[in-house]
Amino acid sequence: VAVLAEIGTPGGQGSMNGLTAALMALLELDQSSFHVAHRLDVHALLESWLPGFKIPRRDDYMAGGRWARQSYYEAIYSVAKNILEDAECYMALKGHIQRTRWNIESDPLPQPKEFVQNDSQVGFDIDDGMDISGSGHRVSRHGSALALAKEKISEADSMGMEALSALKKGELGEDRRKSLVSMYRAAFDACAKLLEYDKIAFQAEWFKDFFRRNYDALMVKSMFDNVMDDVDNVRDWLQALRRDGVLKSAPEIQTSATGLPETPNSSMDQQGSSPASPAVPGIIDAPTFDNSEANADDF
């Protein structure tokens, strides 16, 4: 019934004439290319699909037939009408399931869970769950992930400020730098875990600030690599954009105490010091992929 109702409801509006024409075409389907034993009795097939329906046969409405004085089209039309009436429940359910609502300007913007739920409700939904803390209190997985992400960022930034101070004094060792990098990676992992429980957690200001700083650091690192490798004449470009605008024939790229190139109008160029970002000493290279081994799971 559902399939036939779909045929008779183009655009969601019931069309008994359309369904009648489709039924007549189906019942009169040309099967001359099949052996007689392989031909389908379409009337019997439809009656098996539609219990309680009697499908009219054209021969009964031809001259000499049982209903020769009646209209074959009207008989099929009556069947189509009954099919659409029986399909009203299906169409109502379909319309309810497929009902969509478009957001309007007056709707409130979606907010991260940490702002829309109180402390006792954060994360307690079907796809979240809860853990038991050491004190025996219930702690939502979202709440735990939120606290862990903030904690890891704070720890990494704290160590980053110490490393930045040591870097300016020329006392930053490789082991200390690697330790800082590992702490920032742990902060990234904690943020990724938080996003598993709240897809829009990145809209929080602390989250955006953290990744904005890391994005800026990655851009500086990319520029530094291009300067060191002399990619696309980046050295000449940077030298030409300096305040004096003088392009030297054999430019000596000046770097700040961090080992990063001075960018035009940057804080390093204006103040003669490196940016006060704790992420500077622990800048991490962007990940690279080996195309020969990459697969869909890598992306």
Tab-separated table of N, CA and C in Angstrom, residues 68-173:
chain	number	residue	atom	x	y	z
A	68	ALA	N	-19.624	-5.846	-18.953
A	68	ALA	CA	-19.438	-5.140	-20.226
A	68	ALA	C	-20.104	-3.768	-20.237
A	69	ARG	N	-21.165	-3.575	-19.478
A	69	ARG	CA	-21.885	-2.308	-19.478
A	69	ARG	C	-21.247	-1.276	-18.529
A	70	GLN	N	-20.226	-1.685	-17.791
A	70	GLN	CA	-19.580	-0.780	-16.842
A	70	GLN	C	-18.210	-0.331	-17.368
A	71	SER	N	-17.667	0.691	-16.742
A	71	SER	CA	-16.389	1.271	-17.182
A	71	SER	C	-15.209	0.613	-16.461
A	72	TYR	N	-14.281	0.127	-17.249
A	72	TYR	CA	-13.076	-0.479	-16.676
A	72	TYR	C	-12.252	0.585	-15.938
A	73	TYR	N	-12.211	1.786	-16.503
A	73	TYR	CA	-11.440	2.865	-15.873
A	73	TYR	C	-12.028	3.214	-14.507
A	74	GLU	N	-13.354	3.287	-14.421
A	74	GLU	CA	-13.979	3.617	-13.141
A	74	GLU	C	-13.714	2.542	-12.100
A	75	ALA	N	-13.654	1.278	-12.541
A	75	ALA	CA	-13.369	0.192	-11.604
A	75	ALA	C	-11.952	0.323	-11.043
A	76	ILE	N	-10.974	0.617	-11.925
A	76	ILE	CA	-9.597	0.806	-11.464
A	76	ILE	C	-9.502	2.063	-10.601
A	77	TYR	N	-10.247	3.095	-10.979
A	77	TYR	CA	-10.258	4.340	-10.215
A	77	TYR	C	-10.753	4.092	-8.794
A	78	SER	N	-11.764	3.241	-8.663
A	78	SER	CA	-12.295	2.905	-7.344
A	78	SER	C	-11.244	2.192	-6.494
A	79	VAL	N	-10.464	1.299	-7.135
A	79	VAL	CA	-9.390	0.611	-6.409
A	79	VAL	C	-8.334	1.618	-5.953
A	80	ALA	N	-7.970	2.549	-6.842
A	80	ALA	CA	-6.973	3.561	-6.495
A	80	ALA	C	-7.446	4.427	-5.329
A	81	LYS	N	-8.726	4.768	-5.335
A	81	LYS	CA	-9.284	5.571	-4.255
A	81	LYS	C	-9.194	4.835	-2.932
A	82	ASN	N	-9.529	3.545	-2.933
A	82	ASN	CA	-9.463	2.755	-1.701
A	82	ASN	C	-8.020	2.603	-1.199
A	83	ILE	N	-7.082	2.471	-2.146
A	83	ILE	CA	-5.671	2.350	-1.753
A	83	ILE	C	-5.212	3.618	-1.036
A	84	LEU	N	-5.544	4.778	-1.587
A	84	LEU	CA	-5.129	6.035	-0.973
A	84	LEU	C	-5.808	6.257	0.371
A	85	GLU	N	-7.042	5.799	0.508
A	85	GLU	CA	-7.723	5.923	1.797
A	85	GLU	C	-7.056	5.046	2.848
A	86	ASP	N	-6.669	3.828	2.454
A	86	ASP	CA	-5.990	2.934	3.397
A	86	ASP	C	-4.594	3.445	3.756
A	87	ALA	N	-4.022	4.258	2.869
A	87	ALA	CA	-2.656	4.747	3.092
A	87	ALA	C	-2.617	6.040	3.898
A	88	GLU	N	-3.770	6.524	4.349
A	88	GLU	CA	-3.782	7.791	5.079
A	88	GLU	C	-2.951	7.723	6.357
A	89	CYS	N	-3.026	6.591	7.061
A	89	CYS	CA	-2.235	6.449	8.296
A	89	CYS	C	-0.742	6.478	7.981
A	90	TYR	N	-0.372	5.781	6.904
A	90	TYR	CA	1.039	5.767	6.505
A	90	TYR	C	1.513	7.163	6.135
A	91	MET	N	0.706	7.888	5.345
A	91	MET	CA	1.106	9.213	4.912
A	91	MET	C	1.171	10.184	6.090
A	92	ALA	N	0.260	10.013	7.062
A	92	ALA	CA	0.295	10.877	8.242
A	92	ALA	C	1.569	10.631	9.049
A	93	LEU	N	1.926	9.350	9.219
A	93	LEU	CA	3.150	9.016	9.949
A	93	LEU	C	4.378	9.517	9.204
A	94	LYS	N	4.375	9.345	7.900
A	94	LYS	CA	5.506	9.813	7.094
A	94	LYS	C	5.660	11.328	7.201
A	95	GLY	N	4.528	12.024	7.134
A	95	GLY	CA	4.586	13.472	7.246
A	95	GLY	C	5.088	13.923	8.605
A	96	HIS	N	4.742	13.177	9.650
A	96	HIS	CA	5.204	13.532	10.996
A	96	HIS	C	6.693	13.285	11.137
A	97	ILE	N	7.160	12.157	10.627
A	97	ILE	CA	8.580	11.819	10.742
A	97	ILE	C	9.436	12.774	9.926
A	98	GLN	N	8.967	13.167	8.755
A	98	GLN	CA	9.755	14.003	7.861
A	98	GLN	C	9.555	15.495	8.110
A	99	ARG	N	8.781	15.842	9.113
A	99	ARG	CA	8.521	17.255	9.378
A	99	ARG	C	9.813	17.936	9.814
A	100	THR	N	10.138	19.012	9.167
A	100	THR	CA	11.361	19.739	9.477
A	100	THR	C	11.027	21.141	9.961
A	101	ARG	N	11.905	21.652	10.783
A	101	ARG	CA	11.737	23.018	11.275
A	101	ARG	C	13.033	23.771	11.044
A	102	TRP	N	12.944	24.859	10.291
A	102	TRP	CA	14.125	25.654	10.010
A	102	TRP	C	14.331	26.663	11.124
A	103	ASN	N	15.578	26.861	11.503
A	103	ASN	CA	15.891	27.837	12.535
A	103	ASN	C	15.560	29.242	12.048
A	104	ILE	N	15.129	30.068	12.958
A	104	ILE	CA	14.822	31.456	12.633
A	104	ILE	C	15.736	32.363	13.456
A	105	GLU	N	15.767	33.641	13.077
A	105	GLU	CA	16.698	34.567	13.715
A	105	GLU	C	16.435	34.724	15.203
A	106	SER	N	15.193	34.547	15.621
A	106	SER	CA	14.867	34.739	17.034
A	106	SER	C	15.248	33.543	17.896
A	107	ASP	N	15.612	32.421	17.282
A	107	ASP	CA	16.016	31.249	18.059
A	107	ASP	C	17.339	31.524	18.765
A	108	PRO	N	17.478	31.050	19.999
A	108	PRO	CA	18.765	31.235	20.692
A	108	PRO	C	19.859	30.418	20.031
A	109	LEU	N	21.064	30.952	20.021
A	109	LEU	CA	22.191	30.233	19.446
A	109	LEU	C	22.558	29.054	20.333
A	110	PRO	N	22.949	27.932	19.727
A	110	PRO	CA	23.361	26.785	20.545
A	110	PRO	C	24.577	27.139	21.380
A	111	GLN	N	24.599	26.671	22.612
A	111	GLN	CA	25.676	26.968	23.535
A	111	GLN	C	26.346	25.678	23.998
A	112	PRO	N	27.624	25.743	24.348
A	112	PRO	CA	28.287	24.562	24.924
A	112	PRO	C	27.564	24.100	26.180
A	113	LYS	N	27.663	22.832	26.469
A	113	LYS	CA	26.953	22.261	27.614
A	113	LYS	C	27.327	22.929	28.927
A	114	GLU	N	28.553	23.389	29.047
A	114	GLU	CA	28.987	23.982	30.313
A	114	GLU	C	28.234	25.268	30.623
A	115	PHE	N	27.588	25.879	29.625
A	115	PHE	CA	26.857	27.120	29.840
A	115	PHE	C	25.347	26.923	29.938
A	116	VAL	N	24.821	25.822	29.423
A	116	VAL	CA	23.369	25.643	29.376
A	116	VAL	C	22.851	24.708	30.447
A	117	GLN	N	23.729	24.041	31.181
A	117	GLN	CA	23.304	23.130	32.225
A	117	GLN	C	24.035	23.469	33.508
A	118	ASN	N	23.361	23.243	34.631
A	118	ASN	CA	24.031	23.514	35.895
A	118	ASN	C	24.955	22.366	36.259
A	119	ASP	N	25.690	22.539	37.333
A	119	ASP	CA	26.739	21.583	37.685
A	119	ASP	C	26.210	20.184	37.916
A	120	SER	N	24.973	20.058	38.373
A	120	SER	CA	24.432	18.731	38.667
A	120	SER	C	23.868	18.048	37.445
A	121	GLN	N	23.787	18.789	36.307
A	121	GLN	CA	23.182	18.222	35.116
A	121	GLN	C	24.150	18.107	33.961
A	122	VAL	N	25.317	18.724	34.066
A	122	VAL	CA	26.238	18.767	32.937
A	122	VAL	C	26.539	17.374	32.431
A	123	GLY	N	26.213	17.135	31.173
A	123	GLY	CA	26.603	15.890	30.524
A	123	GLY	C	25.730	14.703	30.796
A	124	PHE	N	24.713	14.804	31.668
A	124	PHE	CA	23.905	13.627	31.948
A	124	PHE	C	22.830	13.474	30.887
A	125	ASP	N	23.193	12.927	29.763
A	125	ASP	CA	22.241	12.664	28.703
A	125	ASP	C	22.497	11.277	28.163
A	126	ILE	N	21.741	10.906	27.143
A	126	ILE	CA	21.775	9.532	26.655
A	126	ILE	C	23.152	9.129	26.175
A	127	ASP	N	23.853	10.038	25.470
A	127	ASP	CA	25.129	9.665	24.879
A	127	ASP	C	26.313	10.015	25.769
A	128	ASP	N	26.057	10.382	27.014
A	128	ASP	CA	27.156	10.742	27.899
A	128	ASP	C	27.411	9.627	28.889
A	129	GLY	N	26.844	9.714	30.063
A	129	GLY	CA	27.096	8.711	31.087
A	129	GLY	C	27.798	9.359	32.258
A	130	MET	N	28.247	8.545	33.212
A	130	MET	CA	28.894	9.126	34.377
A	130	MET	C	29.933	8.173	34.921
A	131	ASP	N	30.877	8.743	35.629
A	131	ASP	CA	31.896	7.991	36.330
A	131	ASP	C	31.742	8.282	37.816
A	132	ILE	N	32.351	7.457	38.635
A	132	ILE	CA	32.331	7.663	40.074
A	132	ILE	C	33.686	8.198	40.494
A	133	SER	N	33.696	9.369	41.103
A	133	SER	CA	34.958	9.974	41.514
A	133	SER	C	35.496	9.267	42.743
A	134	GLY	N	36.708	9.637	43.144
A	134	GLY	CA	37.322	9.012	44.309
A	134	GLY	C	36.546	9.259	45.578
A	135	SER	N	35.814	10.373	45.640
A	135	SER	CA	35.025	10.678	46.834
A	135	SER	C	33.671	10.001	46.819
A	136	GLY	N	33.370	9.273	45.751
A	136	GLY	CA	32.101	8.565	45.665
A	136	GLY	C	30.992	9.367	45.033
A	137	HIS	N	31.264	10.606	44.619
A	137	HIS	CA	30.246	11.442	43.991
A	137	HIS	C	30.140	11.118	42.509
A	138	ARG	N	28.947	11.331	41.982
A	138	ARG	CA	28.742	11.131	40.554
A	138	ARG	C	29.351	12.298	39.779
A	139	VAL	N	30.125	11.985	38.773
A	139	VAL	CA	30.746	13.005	37.930
A	139	VAL	C	30.471	12.646	36.477
A	140	SER	N	29.857	13.562	35.734
A	140	SER	CA	29.556	13.271	34.339
A	140	SER	C	30.839	13.168	33.545
A	141	ARG	N	30.808	12.339	32.507
A	141	ARG	CA	31.985	12.212	31.653
A	141	ARG	C	32.296	13.537	30.968
A	142	HIS	N	31.241	14.258	30.598
A	142	HIS	CA	31.464	15.578	30.008
A	142	HIS	C	32.134	16.502	31.011
A	143	GLY	N	31.638	16.490	32.245
A	143	GLY	CA	32.229	17.340	33.273
A	143	GLY	C	33.678	16.991	33.544
A	144	SER	N	33.975	15.689	33.564
A	144	SER	CA	35.356	15.251	33.784
A	144	SER	C	36.251	15.690	32.633
A	145	ALA	N	35.750	15.523	31.388
A	145	ALA	CA	36.537	15.918	30.219
A	145	ALA	C	36.760	17.425	30.193
A	146	LEU	N	35.736	18.187	30.599
A	146	LEU	CA	35.849	19.642	30.633
A	146	LEU	C	36.916	20.084	31.627
A	147	ALA	N	36.860	19.510	32.838
A	147	ALA	CA	37.841	19.872	33.864
A	147	ALA	C	39.251	19.462	33.454
A	148	LEU	N	39.360	18.273	32.836
A	148	LEU	CA	40.678	17.785	32.427
A	148	LEU	C	41.282	18.670	31.341
A	149	ALA	N	40.460	19.093	30.374
A	149	ALA	CA	40.962	19.939	29.290
A	149	ALA	C	41.497	21.259	29.834
A	150	LYS	N	40.740	21.894	30.734
A	150	LYS	CA	41.187	23.159	31.310
A	150	LYS	C	42.452	22.964	32.141
A	151	GLU	N	42.504	21.841	32.861
A	151	GLU	CA	43.673	21.567	33.698
A	151	GLU	C	44.927	21.368	32.848
A	152	LYS	N	44.792	20.585	31.768
A	152	LYS	CA	45.950	20.316	30.911
A	152	LYS	C	46.442	21.593	30.223
A	153	ILE	N	45.508	22.437	29.794
A	153	ILE	CA	45.902	23.697	29.163
A	153	ILE	C	46.637	24.584	30.157
A	154	SER	N	46.103	24.660	31.387
A	154	SER	CA	46.733	25.482	32.415
A	154	SER	C	48.135	24.987	32.745
A	155	GLU	N	48.287	23.661	32.865
A	155	GLU	CA	49.599	23.096	33.180
A	155	GLU	C	50.594	23.363	32.051
A	156	ALA	N	50.141	23.174	30.798
A	156	ALA	CA	51.031	23.394	29.662
A	156	ALA	C	51.431	24.861	29.557
A	157	ASP	N	50.473	25.777	29.762
A	157	ASP	CA	50.789	27.202	29.680
A	157	ASP	C	51.731	27.631	30.797
A	158	SER	N	51.528	27.064	31.989
A	158	SER	CA	52.404	27.396	33.113
A	158	SER	C	53.841	26.984	32.824
A	159	MET	N	54.001	25.758	32.322
A	159	MET	CA	55.341	25.298	31.975
A	159	MET	C	55.883	26.081	30.787
A	160	GLY	N	54.990	26.478	29.875
A	160	GLY	CA	55.414	27.249	28.719
A	160	GLY	C	55.971	28.607	29.104
A	161	MET	N	55.372	29.271	30.105
A	161	MET	CA	55.882	30.562	30.555
A	161	MET	C	57.268	30.416	31.162
A	162	GLU	N	57.461	29.331	31.924
A	162	GLU	CA	58.784	29.081	32.496
A	162	GLU	C	59.804	28.808	31.392
A	163	ALA	N	59.384	28.024	30.390
A	163	ALA	CA	60.292	27.710	29.291
A	163	ALA	C	60.612	28.952	28.473
A	164	LEU	N	59.629	29.845	28.320
A	164	LEU	CA	59.859	31.081	27.570
A	164	LEU	C	60.890	31.956	28.266
A	165	SER	N	60.783	32.022	29.596
A	165	SER	CA	61.758	32.794	30.363
A	165	SER	C	63.151	32.192	30.228
A	166	ALA	N	63.217	30.857	30.277
A	166	ALA	CA	64.512	30.188	30.131
A	166	ALA	C	65.060	30.366	28.722
A	167	LEU	N	64.164	30.409	27.730
A	167	LEU	CA	64.591	30.577	26.344
A	167	LEU	C	65.248	31.936	26.127
A	168	LYS	N	64.678	32.964	26.736
A	168	LYS	CA	65.241	34.304	26.596
A	168	LYS	C	66.636	34.386	27.209
A	169	LYS	N	66.862	33.568	28.227
A	169	LYS	CA	68.170	33.556	28.883
A	169	LYS	C	69.127	32.566	28.234
A	170	GLY	N	68.628	31.843	27.220
A	170	GLY	CA	69.461	30.857	26.550
A	170	GLY	C	69.687	29.610	27.366
A	171	GLU	N	68.744	29.300	28.261
A	171	GLU	CA	68.900	28.159	29.160
A	171	GLU	C	67.914	27.035	28.867
A	172	LEU	N	67.198	27.115	27.755
A	172	LEU	CA	66.205	26.086	27.436
A	172	LEU	C	66.887	24.905	26.757
A	173	GLY	N	66.839	23.762	27.411
A	173	GLY	CA	67.445	22.569	26.847
A	173	GLY	C	66.461	21.775	26.004
